[in-house]
PDB file of C-alpha atoms in Angstrom:
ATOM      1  CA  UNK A 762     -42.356  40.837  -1.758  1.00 97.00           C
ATOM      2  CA  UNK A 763     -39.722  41.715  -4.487  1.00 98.00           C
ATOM      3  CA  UNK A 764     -37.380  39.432  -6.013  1.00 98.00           C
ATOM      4  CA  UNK A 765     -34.568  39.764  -8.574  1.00 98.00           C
ATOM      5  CA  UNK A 766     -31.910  37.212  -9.413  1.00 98.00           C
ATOM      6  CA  UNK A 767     -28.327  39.143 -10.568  1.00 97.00           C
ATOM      7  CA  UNK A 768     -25.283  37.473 -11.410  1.00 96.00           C
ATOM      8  CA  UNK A 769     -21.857  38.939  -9.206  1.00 95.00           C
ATOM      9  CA  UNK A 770     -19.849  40.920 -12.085  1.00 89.00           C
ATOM     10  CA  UNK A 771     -16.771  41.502 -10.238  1.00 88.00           C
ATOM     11  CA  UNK A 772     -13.961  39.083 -10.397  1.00 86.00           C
ATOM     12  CA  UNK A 773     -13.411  38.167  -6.831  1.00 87.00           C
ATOM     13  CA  UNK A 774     -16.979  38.330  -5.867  1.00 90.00           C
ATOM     14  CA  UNK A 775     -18.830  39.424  -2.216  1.00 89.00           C
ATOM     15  CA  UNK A 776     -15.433  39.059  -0.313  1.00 89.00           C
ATOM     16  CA  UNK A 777     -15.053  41.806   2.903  1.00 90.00           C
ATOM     17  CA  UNK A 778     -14.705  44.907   0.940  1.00 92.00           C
ATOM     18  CA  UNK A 779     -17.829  44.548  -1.599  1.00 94.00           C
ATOM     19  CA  UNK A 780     -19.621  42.579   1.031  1.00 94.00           C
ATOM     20  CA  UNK A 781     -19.384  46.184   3.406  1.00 95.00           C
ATOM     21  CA  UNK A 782     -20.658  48.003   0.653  1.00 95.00           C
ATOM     22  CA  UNK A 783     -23.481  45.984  -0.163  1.00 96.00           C
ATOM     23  CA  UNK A 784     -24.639  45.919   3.694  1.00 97.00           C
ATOM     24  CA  UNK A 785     -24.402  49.435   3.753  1.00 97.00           C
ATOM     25  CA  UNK A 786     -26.843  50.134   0.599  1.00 97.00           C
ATOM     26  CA  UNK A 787     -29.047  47.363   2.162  1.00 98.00           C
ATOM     27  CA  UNK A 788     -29.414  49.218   5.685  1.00 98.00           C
ATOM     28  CA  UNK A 789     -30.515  52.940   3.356  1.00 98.00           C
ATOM     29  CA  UNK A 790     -33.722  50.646   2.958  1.00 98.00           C
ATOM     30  CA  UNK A 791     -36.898  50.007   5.779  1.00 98.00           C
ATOM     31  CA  UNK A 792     -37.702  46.553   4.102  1.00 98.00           C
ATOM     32  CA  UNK A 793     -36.717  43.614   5.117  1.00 98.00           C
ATOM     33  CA  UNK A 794     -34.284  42.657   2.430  1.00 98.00           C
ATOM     34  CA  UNK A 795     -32.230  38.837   1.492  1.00 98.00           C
ATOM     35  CA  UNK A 796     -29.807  37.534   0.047  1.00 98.00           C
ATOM     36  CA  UNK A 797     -30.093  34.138  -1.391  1.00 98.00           C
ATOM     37  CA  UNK A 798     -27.152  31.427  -3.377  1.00 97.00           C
ATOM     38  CA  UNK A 799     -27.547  27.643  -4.028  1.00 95.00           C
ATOM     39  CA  UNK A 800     -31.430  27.640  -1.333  1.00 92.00           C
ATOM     40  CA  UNK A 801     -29.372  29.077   1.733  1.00 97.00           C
ATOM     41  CA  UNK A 802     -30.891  32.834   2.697  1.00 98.00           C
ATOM     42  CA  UNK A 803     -29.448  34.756   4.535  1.00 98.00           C
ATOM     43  CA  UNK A 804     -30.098  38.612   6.125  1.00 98.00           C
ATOM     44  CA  UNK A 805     -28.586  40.845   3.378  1.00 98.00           C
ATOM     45  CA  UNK A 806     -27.611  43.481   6.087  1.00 98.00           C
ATOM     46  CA  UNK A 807     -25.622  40.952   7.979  1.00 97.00           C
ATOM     47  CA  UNK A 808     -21.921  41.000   7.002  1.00 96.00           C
ATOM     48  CA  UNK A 809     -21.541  37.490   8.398  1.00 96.00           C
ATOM     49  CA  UNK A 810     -24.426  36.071   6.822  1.00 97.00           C
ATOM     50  CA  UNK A 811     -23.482  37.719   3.525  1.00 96.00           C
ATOM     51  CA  UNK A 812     -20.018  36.483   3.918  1.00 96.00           C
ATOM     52  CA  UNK A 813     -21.179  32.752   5.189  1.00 96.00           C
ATOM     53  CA  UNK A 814     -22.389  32.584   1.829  1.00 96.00           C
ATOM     54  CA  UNK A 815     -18.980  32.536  -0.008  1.00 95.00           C
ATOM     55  CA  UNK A 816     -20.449  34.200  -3.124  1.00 95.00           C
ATOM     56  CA  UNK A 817     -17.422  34.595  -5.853  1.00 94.00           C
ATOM     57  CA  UNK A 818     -17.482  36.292  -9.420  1.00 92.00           C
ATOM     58  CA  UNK A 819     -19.975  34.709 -11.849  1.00 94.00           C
ATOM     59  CA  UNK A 820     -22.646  33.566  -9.073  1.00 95.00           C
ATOM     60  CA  UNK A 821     -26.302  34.271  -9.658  1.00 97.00           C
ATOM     61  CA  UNK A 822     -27.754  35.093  -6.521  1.00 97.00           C
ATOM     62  CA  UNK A 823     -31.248  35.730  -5.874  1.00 98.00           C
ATOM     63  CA  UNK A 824     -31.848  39.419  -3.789  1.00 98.00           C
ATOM     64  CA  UNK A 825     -35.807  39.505  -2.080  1.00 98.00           C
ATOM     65  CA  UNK A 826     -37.427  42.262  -0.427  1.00 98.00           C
ATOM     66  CA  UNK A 827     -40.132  42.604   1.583  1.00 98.00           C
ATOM     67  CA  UNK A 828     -41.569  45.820   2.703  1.00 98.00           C
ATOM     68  CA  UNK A 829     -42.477  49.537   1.694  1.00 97.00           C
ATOM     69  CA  UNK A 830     -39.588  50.462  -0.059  1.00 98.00           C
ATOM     70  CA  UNK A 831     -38.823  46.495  -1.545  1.00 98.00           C
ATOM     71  CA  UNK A 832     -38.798  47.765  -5.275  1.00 98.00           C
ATOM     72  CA  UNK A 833     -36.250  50.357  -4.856  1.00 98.00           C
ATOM     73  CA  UNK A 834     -34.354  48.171  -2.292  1.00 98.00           C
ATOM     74  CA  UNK A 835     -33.894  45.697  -4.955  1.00 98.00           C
ATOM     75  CA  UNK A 836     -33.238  47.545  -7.723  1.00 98.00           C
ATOM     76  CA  UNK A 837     -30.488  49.655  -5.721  1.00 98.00           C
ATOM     77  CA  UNK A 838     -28.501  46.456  -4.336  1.00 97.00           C
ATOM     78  CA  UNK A 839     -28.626  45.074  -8.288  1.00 97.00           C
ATOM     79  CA  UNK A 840     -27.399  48.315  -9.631  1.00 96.00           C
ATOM     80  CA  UNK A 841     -24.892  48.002  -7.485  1.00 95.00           C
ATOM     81  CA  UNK A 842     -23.941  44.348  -7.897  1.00 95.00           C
ATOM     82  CA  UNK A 843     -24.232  45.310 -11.634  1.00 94.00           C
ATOM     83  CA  UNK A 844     -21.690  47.777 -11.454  1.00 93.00           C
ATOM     84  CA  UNK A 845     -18.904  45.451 -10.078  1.00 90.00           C
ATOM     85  CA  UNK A 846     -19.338  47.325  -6.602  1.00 83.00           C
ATOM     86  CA  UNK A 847     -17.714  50.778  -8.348  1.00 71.00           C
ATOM     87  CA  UNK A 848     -19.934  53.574  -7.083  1.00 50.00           C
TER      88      UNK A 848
END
């Protein structure tokens, strides 16, 4: 298992848009990958659950990992959530 906390850089946070993107770069992975706010976890390739979460700009959220690719499953999704969602 892989953990990483990261804090959300862009202003309006995981709303629809960045939320799609981030499910996306979480289903390149095989592991079994989380996404985690205030306790509450949630599937991180689950636009709902990611979503349900209500995770606006300035958050620390906690992104976990948990299989043969966690590492680079991690670091991807907080590369990503580093970069404001901008590709």
């Amino acid at each position: 298992m892989f953990v990483k906390d990261v804090q959300v850089q862009n202003q309006v946070g995981l709303h629809a848009r960045p939320a799609t993107f981030f499910i996306q770069k979480a289903n390149e992975y095989k592991s079994s990958i989380w996404v985690e706010k205030d306790e509450r976890r949630v599937n991180a390739k689950s636009l709902l659950g990611v979503l349900s979460l209500g995770i606006v700009g300035g958050t620390t959220i906690r992104i976990i990992a948990d299989g043969a690719d966690e590492e680079q499953a991690v670091g991807g999704l907080v590369k990503l959530v580093e970069s404001g969602f901008t590709e």
